XYZ file of C-alpha atoms in Angstrom:
736
model
C -0.457 -23.890 -29.042
C 2.321 -23.403 -26.376
C 3.687 -26.633 -24.763
C 1.269 -29.195 -26.551
C 1.726 -30.748 -29.695
C -0.172 -34.055 -30.043
C -3.641 -32.898 -29.466
C -6.122 -30.975 -31.787
C -7.681 -27.745 -30.652
C -10.938 -29.526 -30.267
C -9.467 -32.292 -28.306
C -7.851 -29.673 -26.079
C -11.116 -28.020 -25.229
C -12.627 -31.321 -24.429
C -9.712 -32.284 -22.152
C -9.799 -28.957 -20.282
C -13.649 -29.019 -20.030
C -13.168 -32.114 -17.884
C -11.139 -30.050 -15.455
C -14.518 -28.973 -13.872
C -17.303 -31.274 -13.214
C -20.700 -30.850 -11.493
C -22.562 -33.967 -10.317
C -25.688 -32.525 -8.895
C -24.428 -29.980 -6.478
C -21.039 -31.497 -5.885
C -18.406 -29.604 -7.754
C -14.720 -30.911 -8.577
C -11.995 -28.770 -10.060
C -9.207 -30.984 -11.319
C -5.600 -29.894 -12.382
C -2.578 -32.002 -13.311
C -1.823 -32.746 -9.710
C -4.469 -30.929 -7.744
C -8.158 -31.405 -6.872
C -10.451 -28.792 -5.411
C -13.841 -30.075 -4.178
C -16.763 -28.461 -2.612
C -20.577 -29.103 -2.376
C -23.850 -27.318 -1.484
C -24.914 -28.080 2.036
C -28.529 -29.279 1.700
C -29.501 -28.121 5.219
C -28.051 -24.640 5.078
C -27.950 -23.890 1.340
C -24.333 -22.815 1.874
C -21.217 -23.806 -0.056
C -19.087 -26.250 1.851
C -15.301 -26.980 1.451
C -14.357 -30.512 0.956
C -10.721 -30.842 -0.288
C -7.991 -28.693 -1.685
C -4.769 -30.566 -2.336
C -3.490 -33.590 -4.144
C -5.743 -35.629 -6.649
C -8.879 -36.797 -5.030
C -12.107 -37.902 -6.898
C -14.491 -38.772 -4.074
C -16.691 -36.868 -1.619
C -16.453 -38.138 1.817
C -18.393 -37.907 5.135
C -17.524 -34.695 6.951
C -15.265 -34.624 10.073
C -16.816 -36.143 13.214
C -16.420 -34.114 16.473
C -18.465 -32.715 19.487
C -20.408 -29.802 18.367
C -22.089 -28.616 21.537
C -21.627 -25.345 23.283
C -21.911 -21.904 21.704
C -19.863 -22.913 18.699
C -22.511 -24.728 16.799
C -24.186 -24.501 13.659
C -22.147 -22.810 10.778
C -19.212 -22.332 13.083
C -18.507 -26.155 12.622
C -18.921 -26.221 8.973
C -16.079 -25.817 6.396
C -17.266 -23.019 4.218
C -16.360 -21.531 0.848
C -17.820 -17.994 1.166
C -18.538 -17.372 4.862
C -20.595 -14.318 6.115
C -20.993 -13.209 9.640
C -24.176 -13.218 11.973
C -25.668 -16.540 11.265
C -23.997 -18.733 13.810
C -20.323 -18.620 12.345
C -17.990 -16.855 14.871
C -14.944 -16.867 12.580
C -13.927 -13.899 10.409
C -16.035 -13.625 7.243
C -15.117 -13.455 3.633
C -17.973 -11.078 2.913
C -19.315 -8.566 5.430
C -22.013 -6.029 4.210
C -23.670 -3.227 6.141
C -27.277 -2.821 5.059
C -29.361 0.235 4.908
C -31.122 -0.325 8.165
C -27.830 -0.883 10.016
C -27.759 -4.714 10.296
C -24.692 -6.629 8.885
C -26.384 -9.995 8.372
C -26.116 -11.580 5.015
C -27.493 -14.928 3.932
C -26.031 -15.872 0.439
C -27.528 -19.263 -0.596
C -26.951 -21.387 -3.571
C -29.178 -20.782 -6.540
C -27.404 -22.013 -9.680
C -24.204 -22.604 -11.494
C -22.565 -22.574 -14.857
C -19.318 -23.940 -16.513
C -17.688 -21.989 -19.287
C -14.738 -22.544 -21.464
C -11.976 -19.962 -20.922
C -12.271 -17.240 -18.401
C -14.455 -14.123 -18.248
C -12.518 -10.783 -17.927
C -12.932 -8.744 -14.712
C -14.015 -5.328 -15.520
C -11.584 -2.714 -14.639
C -9.174 -5.118 -12.833
C -6.024 -6.866 -13.740
C -6.565 -10.718 -13.813
C -5.225 -13.918 -15.370
C -6.506 -14.805 -18.817
C -6.770 -17.839 -21.230
C -9.004 -19.645 -23.837
C -10.744 -22.696 -23.613
C -7.516 -24.829 -24.150
C -5.928 -23.232 -21.161
C -8.641 -22.736 -18.368
C -12.155 -23.461 -17.516
C -14.461 -21.473 -15.155
C -17.268 -22.544 -12.784
C -19.627 -19.498 -11.966
C -21.757 -20.204 -8.982
C -24.651 -17.813 -8.363
C -25.987 -17.121 -4.732
C -28.836 -15.002 -3.532
C -29.976 -13.503 -0.280
C -33.743 -13.341 -0.364
C -33.958 -10.901 2.752
C -31.524 -8.054 1.643
C -31.961 -8.699 -2.367
C -28.210 -9.105 -2.746
C -26.934 -11.516 -5.258
C -23.369 -12.803 -5.722
C -21.542 -14.895 -8.390
C -18.402 -16.636 -7.326
C -15.943 -17.398 -10.050
C -13.631 -20.428 -9.931
C -11.155 -20.702 -12.754
C -8.818 -23.748 -12.934
C -5.591 -23.743 -14.981
C -4.759 -27.419 -15.005
C -1.157 -27.168 -16.344
C -0.227 -25.025 -13.457
C -2.386 -26.544 -10.591
C -3.700 -23.185 -10.014
C -7.177 -22.022 -9.111
C -8.124 -18.242 -9.677
C -11.235 -17.016 -7.714
C -13.087 -13.672 -7.533
C -16.636 -12.685 -7.009
C -19.140 -10.222 -8.168
C -21.812 -8.895 -5.804
C -24.832 -6.981 -6.900
C -27.287 -4.768 -4.995
C -30.790 -5.754 -6.384
C -32.512 -3.708 -3.693
C -33.721 -0.186 -3.410
C -31.235 1.121 -0.975
C -27.396 1.634 -0.789
C -25.362 -1.149 0.982
C -21.726 -1.070 2.048
C -19.115 -3.729 1.605
C -16.964 -3.906 4.881
C -15.087 -6.902 4.171
C -14.328 -8.732 0.849
C -11.981 -11.640 0.650
C -11.424 -12.773 -3.002
C -10.200 -16.191 -1.855
C -11.755 -18.020 1.111
C -11.524 -21.552 2.152
C -11.690 -23.681 5.272
C -8.921 -26.329 5.286
C -9.038 -29.284 7.778
C -7.279 -29.577 11.105
C -3.824 -30.184 9.970
C -0.462 -28.870 11.005
C 0.601 -25.783 8.958
C 3.227 -23.068 8.789
C 2.667 -19.630 7.105
C 5.593 -18.060 5.169
C 5.153 -14.454 4.379
C 7.451 -11.947 2.591
C 7.895 -9.092 4.930
C 10.461 -6.306 5.091
C 10.592 -2.476 4.384
C 12.186 -0.156 2.067
C 15.619 -1.433 0.901
C 14.845 -4.656 2.733
C 11.807 -6.180 0.725
C 10.357 -9.661 0.735
C 12.256 -11.409 3.198
C 10.918 -14.922 4.373
C 9.069 -14.945 7.566
C 8.056 -18.394 8.803
C 5.542 -18.941 11.636
C 3.312 -21.671 12.861
C -0.498 -21.293 12.179
C -1.666 -21.301 15.834
C -5.158 -20.998 17.113
C -6.588 -17.740 16.674
C -5.599 -15.430 13.853
C -2.172 -15.506 12.012
C -1.795 -12.912 9.223
C -0.641 -9.527 8.047
C -1.916 -6.546 6.021
C -1.038 -3.444 4.203
C -2.668 -0.249 5.147
C -0.215 1.938 2.990
C -2.789 2.308 0.200
C -0.557 -0.055 -1.899
C 0.711 -3.582 -1.655
C 3.831 -2.089 0.102
C 7.484 -2.825 0.947
C 6.421 -4.161 4.357
C 4.132 -6.906 3.380
C 3.352 -8.448 -0.034
C 0.017 -9.888 -1.083
C 1.206 -13.401 -1.106
C 1.746 -16.102 1.505
C 2.338 -19.937 1.560
C 0.735 -22.528 3.796
C 2.886 -25.553 4.069
C 3.434 -28.797 5.879
C 6.195 -28.183 8.492
C 8.192 -30.896 6.865
C 8.048 -29.274 3.358
C 11.308 -28.382 1.649
C 12.236 -26.716 -1.613
C 11.913 -30.095 -3.348
C 9.491 -32.157 -1.316
C 6.234 -31.827 0.555
C 3.042 -29.928 0.317
C 2.713 -26.220 -0.153
C -0.324 -23.944 -0.973
C 0.623 -20.466 -2.329
C -1.866 -17.609 -2.255
C -1.498 -14.327 -4.143
C -3.845 -11.362 -4.693
C -3.828 -9.710 -8.115
C -4.047 -6.327 -6.712
C -1.891 -3.140 -6.008
C -3.819 -1.602 -3.188
C -4.228 -2.261 0.569
C -4.961 -5.871 1.367
C -5.394 -8.330 4.184
C -4.131 -12.024 4.522
C -5.396 -14.122 7.218
C -5.620 -17.580 8.575
C -7.948 -18.284 11.564
C -7.585 -21.646 13.269
C -10.807 -22.075 15.572
C -11.609 -24.435 18.331
C -12.311 -27.382 16.151
C -8.969 -27.109 14.547
C -10.272 -25.967 10.930
C -7.983 -23.387 9.338
C -9.935 -20.510 7.622
C -7.899 -18.863 4.838
C -8.916 -15.487 3.742
C -7.128 -13.164 1.141
C -8.640 -9.812 -0.228
C -9.137 -6.147 0.561
C -8.061 -4.574 3.856
C -11.340 -3.954 5.740
C -9.872 -0.682 7.001
C -9.665 0.444 3.509
C -13.122 -0.794 2.466
C -16.622 0.456 3.316
C -17.306 0.379 -0.388
C -20.758 1.727 -1.322
C -22.892 -0.252 -3.679
C -26.058 1.652 -4.952
C -29.245 -0.052 -6.331
C -28.610 -1.979 -9.383
C -24.662 -1.583 -9.174
C -22.348 -4.386 -9.177
C -18.943 -4.661 -7.187
C -16.240 -6.917 -8.640
C -13.610 -8.121 -6.270
C -9.930 -8.430 -7.342
C -8.679 -11.887 -8.307
C -6.728 -14.172 -6.026
C -4.756 -17.111 -7.164
C -3.853 -20.310 -5.311
C -1.365 -22.808 -6.501
C -1.003 -26.336 -4.862
C 2.288 -28.177 -4.943
C 3.455 -31.703 -3.824
C 6.878 -30.926 -4.895
C 7.812 -28.499 -2.375
C 8.204 -24.786 -2.425
C 10.270 -24.973 -5.693
C 7.371 -26.721 -7.487
C 4.960 -24.163 -6.215
C 7.102 -21.121 -7.345
C 7.573 -22.597 -10.882
C 3.855 -22.945 -11.197
C 3.394 -19.344 -10.376
C 6.122 -18.183 -12.603
C 4.950 -20.109 -15.670
C 1.206 -19.018 -15.006
C 2.111 -15.398 -14.657
C 4.385 -15.295 -17.721
C 1.901 -17.078 -19.857
C -1.471 -15.965 -18.526
C -1.045 -12.780 -16.426
C 1.649 -10.645 -17.955
C 0.138 -9.260 -21.235
C 3.219 -7.245 -22.372
C 4.720 -7.706 -25.845
C 7.929 -7.782 -23.951
C 6.988 -10.768 -21.440
C 9.065 -13.207 -23.401
C 11.473 -10.832 -25.145
C 15.133 -10.512 -24.379
C 15.466 -7.253 -22.397
C 18.086 -4.642 -23.458
C 20.949 -4.020 -21.123
C 20.462 -0.430 -19.823
C 22.351 2.429 -17.872
C 20.168 4.448 -15.473
C 21.476 7.911 -14.701
C 20.189 8.115 -11.091
C 22.887 6.806 -9.017
C 25.513 8.299 -11.264
C 24.233 11.865 -11.491
C 21.155 12.223 -9.238
C 19.691 15.677 -9.928
C 23.053 17.154 -10.971
C 23.058 17.456 -14.737
C 22.697 19.420 -17.873
C 21.661 18.362 -21.378
C 25.353 18.339 -22.355
C 26.376 16.099 -19.373
C 23.409 13.625 -20.189
C 24.525 13.426 -23.814
C 27.986 12.775 -22.781
C 26.775 10.006 -20.394
C 24.835 8.693 -23.212
C 28.010 8.313 -25.342
C 29.665 6.742 -22.480
C 26.887 4.224 -22.405
C 27.156 3.223 -25.939
C 30.914 3.065 -25.850
C 30.503 0.392 -23.208
C 28.285 -1.663 -25.389
C 25.146 -1.011 -23.476
C 22.080 -0.437 -25.737
C 19.614 1.514 -23.608
C 20.179 4.871 -21.835
C 17.615 5.875 -19.220
C 17.075 9.465 -18.072
C 15.948 9.360 -14.532
C 14.428 12.051 -12.274
C 15.215 15.734 -12.900
C 14.264 16.480 -16.451
C 10.979 18.458 -16.007
C 9.358 21.478 -14.494
C 9.851 25.322 -15.088
C 11.126 27.997 -12.643
C 10.175 28.755 -9.968
C 9.234 24.978 -9.821
C 12.058 23.370 -11.721
C 12.850 19.737 -10.666
C 16.481 20.393 -9.563
C 15.819 18.481 -6.395
C 12.913 16.572 -4.857
C 11.282 19.583 -3.329
C 9.567 20.955 -6.391
C 8.343 20.416 -10.044
C 6.600 16.922 -9.433
C 3.361 17.134 -11.468
C 4.511 19.551 -13.984
C 5.439 17.161 -16.914
C 7.104 19.591 -19.165
C 10.851 19.690 -20.028
C 12.853 22.005 -18.065
C 13.836 24.818 -20.425
C 16.811 25.742 -18.684
C 18.161 22.116 -19.080
C 16.394 21.475 -22.507
C 16.310 24.667 -24.235
C 14.980 23.007 -27.491
C 12.671 20.677 -25.744
C 12.921 16.929 -25.204
C 12.755 15.719 -28.846
C 16.021 17.079 -30.159
C 17.789 15.763 -27.021
C 16.262 12.326 -27.460
C 17.249 12.278 -31.135
C 20.810 13.233 -30.177
C 20.842 10.270 -27.654
C 19.548 7.814 -30.359
C 22.128 9.066 -32.804
C 24.877 7.369 -30.797
C 25.990 3.903 -32.092
C 26.293 1.017 -29.532
C 29.944 -0.048 -29.471
C 30.657 1.387 -32.766
C 28.069 -0.934 -34.555
C 25.086 -0.186 -36.671
C 22.784 -0.530 -33.686
C 21.514 2.847 -32.452
C 21.282 3.578 -28.788
C 17.891 3.471 -27.410
C 16.191 6.098 -24.926
C 14.138 5.580 -21.876
C 12.826 7.969 -19.335
C 11.489 8.199 -15.735
C 8.011 9.370 -14.743
C 6.216 9.528 -11.308
C 2.709 10.300 -12.793
C 0.721 9.645 -9.535
C 2.519 12.102 -7.329
C 2.833 16.009 -6.910
C 4.845 18.474 -4.993
C 3.048 21.348 -3.465
C 5.700 23.391 -5.127
C 4.307 22.883 -8.484
C 2.063 24.694 -10.931
C -0.404 22.108 -11.244
C -0.756 21.903 -7.354
C -1.372 25.562 -7.180
C -3.988 25.320 -9.799
C -5.743 22.145 -8.517
C -4.960 21.551 -4.658
C -8.210 19.643 -4.757
C -6.803 16.882 -6.958
C -4.602 15.411 -4.025
C -5.745 12.885 -1.453
C -6.888 14.878 1.541
C -9.454 14.547 4.377
C -11.343 17.770 4.912
C -9.144 20.402 6.596
C -6.759 17.854 8.157
C -3.143 18.679 7.476
C -1.795 17.250 4.266
C 1.221 15.285 5.581
C 4.234 15.132 3.177
C 6.544 12.239 2.477
C 9.586 12.926 0.394
C 8.011 16.353 0.049
C 5.185 15.143 -2.054
C 1.575 14.391 -1.974
C -0.610 11.811 -3.871
C -2.836 12.605 -6.726
C -6.284 11.212 -6.140
C -6.614 8.855 -9.107
C -10.105 7.970 -8.044
C -11.031 11.299 -9.725
C -11.639 11.039 -13.539
C -10.138 14.429 -14.137
C -6.918 13.439 -12.490
C -6.838 10.285 -14.646
C -7.395 12.378 -17.634
C -4.683 14.847 -16.608
C -2.106 12.036 -16.313
C -3.163 10.463 -19.670
C -2.948 13.820 -21.414
C 0.619 14.636 -20.605
C 1.825 11.015 -20.999
C 0.268 10.869 -24.401
C 1.556 14.356 -25.420
C 5.272 13.214 -24.534
C 5.053 9.680 -25.863
C 3.551 10.879 -29.257
C 6.200 13.445 -29.775
C 9.491 11.752 -28.825
C 10.770 8.161 -29.624
C 10.893 6.792 -26.119
C 11.351 2.929 -25.808
C 11.354 2.394 -22.190
C 9.582 3.991 -19.228
C 10.190 3.668 -15.493
C 6.972 4.350 -13.694
C 7.802 5.299 -10.112
C 5.759 6.019 -7.043
C 7.577 7.235 -3.870
C 5.151 7.326 -1.088
C 2.181 5.778 0.567
C -1.182 7.153 1.157
C -2.348 9.309 3.853
C -5.540 11.351 4.660
C -7.850 9.513 2.212
C -11.332 10.990 2.031
C -12.905 7.807 2.776
C -11.814 4.244 3.345
C -13.262 3.220 -0.065
C -10.873 5.771 -1.798
C -8.086 3.248 -1.984
C -10.087 0.868 -4.169
C -11.523 3.760 -6.254
C -7.919 4.883 -6.637
C -6.793 1.446 -7.986
C -9.507 1.221 -10.477
C -8.484 4.808 -11.775
C -4.715 3.644 -11.855
C -5.513 0.493 -13.710
C -7.734 2.542 -16.293
C -4.640 4.809 -16.832
C -1.964 2.094 -17.262
C -4.348 -0.020 -19.255
C -4.886 2.784 -21.644
C -1.128 3.617 -21.997
C 0.232 0.019 -22.313
C -2.465 -0.559 -24.930
C -1.631 2.514 -26.879
C 2.228 1.954 -26.783
C 2.629 -1.754 -26.734
C 6.217 -1.532 -28.005
C 7.424 0.462 -25.087
C 9.151 -1.660 -22.350
C 7.323 -0.449 -19.173
C 8.986 -0.937 -15.742
C 7.133 -0.526 -12.408
C 8.827 1.023 -9.462
C 7.574 2.203 -5.983
C 10.697 3.470 -4.009
C 12.047 0.201 -5.137
C 9.881 -2.812 -4.633
C 6.847 -1.167 -2.902
C 4.463 -2.384 -5.530
C 5.918 -5.625 -6.616
C 2.614 -7.495 -7.174
C 0.595 -9.340 -9.783
C -1.735 -6.367 -10.418
C 1.193 -4.320 -11.701
C 2.712 -7.398 -13.453
C -0.444 -7.627 -15.646
C 0.462 -4.421 -17.259
C 4.261 -4.011 -16.857
C 6.494 -7.073 -17.493
C 9.099 -6.044 -15.039
C 9.385 -4.082 -11.776
C 12.392 -2.521 -10.088
C 13.005 -4.993 -7.280
C 14.523 -2.800 -4.572
C 16.373 0.564 -4.262
C 18.960 -1.445 -2.324
C 21.457 -2.424 -5.018
C 24.110 -3.908 -2.587
C 24.575 -7.332 -4.292
C 24.678 -9.287 -1.023
C 21.485 -7.768 0.276
C 19.891 -8.026 -3.259
C 20.530 -11.756 -3.356
C 18.219 -12.357 -0.293
C 15.672 -9.957 -1.808
C 15.593 -11.715 -4.994
C 15.412 -15.108 -3.612
C 12.395 -14.057 -1.489
C 10.797 -12.467 -4.373
C 11.163 -15.655 -6.447
C 8.802 -17.494 -4.219
C 5.965 -16.078 -6.231
C 7.256 -13.840 -8.914
C 9.317 -15.052 -12.053
C 12.976 -13.668 -12.096
C 12.004 -12.535 -15.670
C 9.881 -9.834 -13.973
C 12.670 -8.447 -11.742
C 14.871 -5.481 -12.548
C 18.358 -5.556 -11.140
C 21.383 -3.284 -11.827
C 25.128 -3.099 -11.022
C 25.891 -0.047 -8.966
C 29.086 1.545 -7.709
C 30.964 0.502 -4.739
C 31.141 1.419 -1.768
C 27.423 0.796 -2.003
C 25.409 3.794 -1.111
C 23.252 2.102 1.408
C 25.400 -0.693 3.110
C 28.875 0.867 2.302
C 29.997 -2.556 1.162
C 32.809 -3.059 -1.320
C 31.894 -6.122 -3.493
C 33.618 -7.324 -6.637
C 31.975 -6.284 -10.002
C 31.871 -10.156 -10.803
C 29.565 -10.744 -7.691
C 27.631 -7.705 -8.385
C 27.008 -8.672 -12.091
C 26.101 -12.310 -11.104
C 23.409 -11.238 -8.799
C 21.880 -8.765 -11.215
C 22.140 -11.319 -14.143
C 19.644 -13.445 -12.296
C 17.015 -10.947 -13.185
C 15.123 -10.358 -16.511
C 15.988 -6.648 -16.794
C 19.672 -6.288 -16.299
C 21.788 -2.977 -16.340
C 24.062 -0.361 -14.690
C 23.312 2.394 -12.355
C 26.567 4.406 -12.072
C 28.725 6.989 -13.673
C 31.049 5.272 -16.179
C 33.689 7.895 -15.430
C 34.010 6.325 -11.820
C 34.685 2.895 -13.159
C 38.143 1.407 -12.146
C 40.292 0.000 -14.886
C 39.443 -3.379 -13.445
C 35.707 -2.962 -13.663
C 35.830 -1.391 -17.121
C 37.803 -4.325 -18.380
C 35.162 -6.819 -16.838
C 32.314 -5.277 -18.626
C 32.691 -6.927 -22.120
C 32.763 -10.253 -20.398
C 29.741 -9.359 -18.318
C 27.698 -8.419 -21.527
C 28.827 -11.713 -23.132
C 27.439 -13.592 -20.078
C 24.184 -11.564 -20.302
C 23.715 -12.501 -23.992
C 23.916 -16.131 -23.115
C 21.832 -16.098 -19.683
C 19.227 -13.578 -20.407
C 17.077 -15.573 -22.817
C 17.184 -18.478 -20.229
C 16.165 -16.068 -17.352
C 13.238 -14.818 -19.456
C 11.855 -18.205 -20.485
C 13.465 -20.891 -18.478
C 12.701 -22.638 -15.109
C 14.058 -21.349 -11.848
C 15.542 -23.496 -9.002
C 16.577 -22.165 -5.633
C 19.519 -24.572 -4.731
C 20.613 -22.917 -1.579
C 19.152 -20.063 0.339
C 21.420 -17.075 1.766
C 19.191 -17.243 4.880
C 20.593 -20.584 5.782
C 23.968 -20.982 4.266
C 27.236 -19.250 3.460
C 27.110 -20.697 -0.072
C 23.713 -19.842 -1.769
C 23.138 -20.777 -5.324
C 20.397 -20.628 -7.896
C 19.682 -22.344 -11.221
C 17.971 -21.763 -14.545
C 17.074 -24.401 -17.105
C 16.353 -23.255 -20.651
C 12.843 -24.020 -22.010
C 14.167 -26.513 -24.406
C 16.235 -28.247 -21.414
C 19.398 -27.961 -23.444
C 21.327 -25.419 -21.414
C 21.650 -24.703 -17.554
C 22.895 -21.717 -15.852
C 24.012 -21.922 -12.149
C 24.865 -18.974 -10.112
C 26.972 -19.938 -6.985
C 28.094 -17.617 -4.265
C 30.453 -17.450 -1.153
C 29.267 -14.925 1.150
C 32.210 -14.998 3.630
C 35.727 -16.464 3.440
C 36.101 -19.454 5.813
C 38.880 -21.660 6.978
C 36.532 -24.400 8.005
C 34.095 -26.022 7.418
C 34.386 -27.096 3.873
C 31.772 -25.804 1.433
C 28.929 -28.332 0.827
C 28.639 -29.905 -2.566
C 26.754 -27.857 -5.227
C 23.789 -30.098 -6.158
C 21.672 -29.193 -9.171
C 17.997 -29.781 -9.628
C 15.658 -30.631 -12.392
C 18.203 -32.208 -14.789
C 17.704 -35.219 -16.903
C 19.102 -38.052 -14.804
C 19.931 -40.187 -17.833
C 21.652 -37.453 -19.834
C 25.338 -36.359 -19.625
C 26.395 -32.686 -19.269
C 29.629 -30.716 -20.237
C 30.519 -27.520 -18.361
C 32.884 -24.715 -17.885
C 33.246 -25.960 -14.216
C 34.718 -29.408 -14.840
C 36.392 -31.531 -17.521
C 34.598 -34.095 -19.608
C 31.152 -34.832 -18.886
C 29.067 -35.646 -15.709
C 25.668 -37.561 -15.647
C 22.523 -35.646 -14.638
C 22.073 -38.101 -11.781
C 25.583 -37.323 -10.544
C 24.973 -33.568 -10.676
C 21.698 -33.878 -8.753
C 22.618 -36.255 -6.126
C 26.440 -35.988 -5.579
C 26.852 -32.494 -7.061
C 30.280 -30.823 -7.689
C 32.750 -29.233 -5.450
C 33.814 -25.628 -5.996
C 37.149 -24.151 -5.087
C 36.521 -20.794 -3.589
C 39.225 -18.142 -3.114
C 39.837 -17.185 0.472
C 37.920 -13.938 0.021
C 34.457 -12.506 1.022
C 31.704 -12.258 -1.819
C 32.980 -14.728 -4.455
C 30.834 -15.885 -7.272
C 30.695 -18.228 -10.085
C 28.525 -18.552 -13.196
C 28.436 -22.217 -14.341
C 26.978 -23.461 -17.608
C 25.958 -26.959 -18.187
C 25.212 -28.222 -21.784
C 23.120 -31.328 -22.254
C 24.797 -33.671 -24.519
C-alpha cells in the first residue's frame, strides 16, 4: 500500500473510517490537516455549513448579527446545498424548473450513510480509491412537494486534505423537470477577508494567475465555449491576503469536467461568502424525465495551511494517485519528435521516413506523425480546409496504407542501439470539415441549431457527440486503425469551441458521449500513451486527466512564455501531466531567439518532453547539445513524474524565476533556475530551496563540497549569471 508501511490493511480501514463521524445530525470530515463540519438545521431541515479549514472538533454557536429587513430566514444561514425561492436571495447551488413553471425546491434532510471507499459516478470521470484511501458520506434529501430527491456525496481523502463532492438528483414525480443550475461544490464560508486566484488567458497564453479581492456581490468567471477552454480553467483558489507559497491558508477548488462551467463566489450583506463550482447555467436546462437520475460532475476542494505550494502538492499527489487511471501515470515518458512545426502539411511518405531516421539518429525514441496523413481526393488533408472526419490514410501519400509505413518507421533503431523507434500519430476525432466525405453523407451529425448558419472556426465544424451514432462512428474508425497498426502514442486534438448547439443541455450530453468514447478506447488500449490537446491547452482539466495522463500545455512553445504558462498550470495540475517540447528559433509566435539550453530546461520541467522541429534545420551548436539534453532528461524525468514540485520564484514577480523537484525517496533534488533579462544591477537574489531535510547535507554540481539543508533553504546559494538574456541552469542536489 503506497506510502504506508506500519499498519495492516484492517487497521488502515479503521483509521480512515474515523475520517467521517456522525453524531446525531452533526457531521465531521477529518483529514491529516483539515476539518469539514456541517449539521442539519432543526428548524429548517436544511444542511448548514459550520467549518472548512484547519483541524476543529467542536460545533459552536452560529454567528450573531442583526437579521431584520428583507434579508431574513435562509438568507442568513450558511448553507451546504442552497436552493432559490424560500427566502435565500443568494445564488443557488441547485435550481429546478418544475412542470407547472415554478422553480421553488425544498430539499430537506432525510437520512445519511457512511461507506468505505468511494462509489463511481456513472458516465463521468472522478477520483477513486478503496477503504484505506477514502471514506464517503452520502446524505439523502427529499422535496415532498415536487417529489424530487437528492443524494449529496462527500468523500474525504485524509492524506491529501481533500474533499470531493457531487450529487445525484432523481425525479420521482410524474412529469418532466429541468435542471437550470447545478453546482457540484457549494459552501458558505464565514465573513473573512479573501482573495481569489483564477487561471485566465487565451490561445497561446493559457493559465496566467489573476488575483482579485472577493468583494460584496459576485466574483467569478465561466466558460461558455462548450469546453473548459483556454480563457478560463475550472479551477480557482481562495486565500488569505497574507498567504504566500509557503505559509498561510489556501482553499483550492477544481471541477472534474471538460465542458462549460461556472465558478462563483458571492459575498452577501452579512459578509458570508458563498462558493459555487459546477455547470454553466447558460449550458444547462437539462431535462430529467420521471424515474430518471441526473449525476453532477465531481468537484474537489483542497485545504492547505502551508500556503499555495502545500495546496498544489496535495492536488498533484491526489491526481496522480487517485484521478489519473492510465498505466503511464507513473511511467517515464519517452522523448519524442513531433512532425508538426517542422513539416506542417508539407510531406510525403518518403520525407516522413527520412524524418523518422533523423529522429532515431538523434537518440530520440518516439516519432509522432502529426496532421495531414488522411483523407482521399477530392478531400485529401493537404491543408486545414478538407479531409477532417475521413479517417483513412491518404492513398496519394501512403499508397500501401498506414501499416507498412508504420512498420518502416519502427524498423529504425534509436541511436544505433537495439531499441526500435516507436510510432505515434495525431487524431482530431471530434471535428469535421464540410469538405469531407463524411460530412456530405451526414450533415446532421454536427452541432447545429435549426436552419441557422453553421459558423466555421479553422474551417471546421464540431461533431455532435451527444448522438450515439457519432460516438459509434468515432469508435469504429479508431478501433480499425489501432487494431491494424502498432501505434504506441496518440495525440487527441480538438481545435475549436462549440457554436450553434441544438439546446443548452447539448453540452452536457456531448461530454457524456465524449467520456464514453475515450473510456472505451483507453480501456481497450491501455498500453498506448494518450495525450490530450485542444489547440494547445484548451482542455487542460481533471476530466481529461482521468483518461489521458498528459496534455499538450500550450501551442506557444516560446520557452519564456511557456515558463509562465507552466508555473500557472502547476497551481492545480502536476508537472507530470504537462507535455512540453523544444521548438526551433526564432519562435513562430513570439519571434524570440532563445538558447537551446534554456528551451530544453523549460521543457524538461514537464512529464512529456520532446522536440518539435526539423532536425535538418538544427545549427551545429544545437545538434551538439542534444546528447547532453537527453542525458539530463534521463536523470530528471523520473523525478518530474513521481516527485514533489516547488515553485521557488515566479516569472510574474522576478527576473530570476526558479522551480524545484524532490524525488519520491527524498534523495535527489533537481532545481531549474533562470535569468530572463541581463542586468547590470541589482544583484540576483539568493536561490533558496524548499522542502529539504534541514539536518542533512547535500552535494551538488553547483558548489564544491556539501551544504546543509537548513543553509540551502534559509540562506540559499548565489548563482553567477552570464550578462545575457534568457540564461538557465539545471542544478542537482544529492542528499548525503
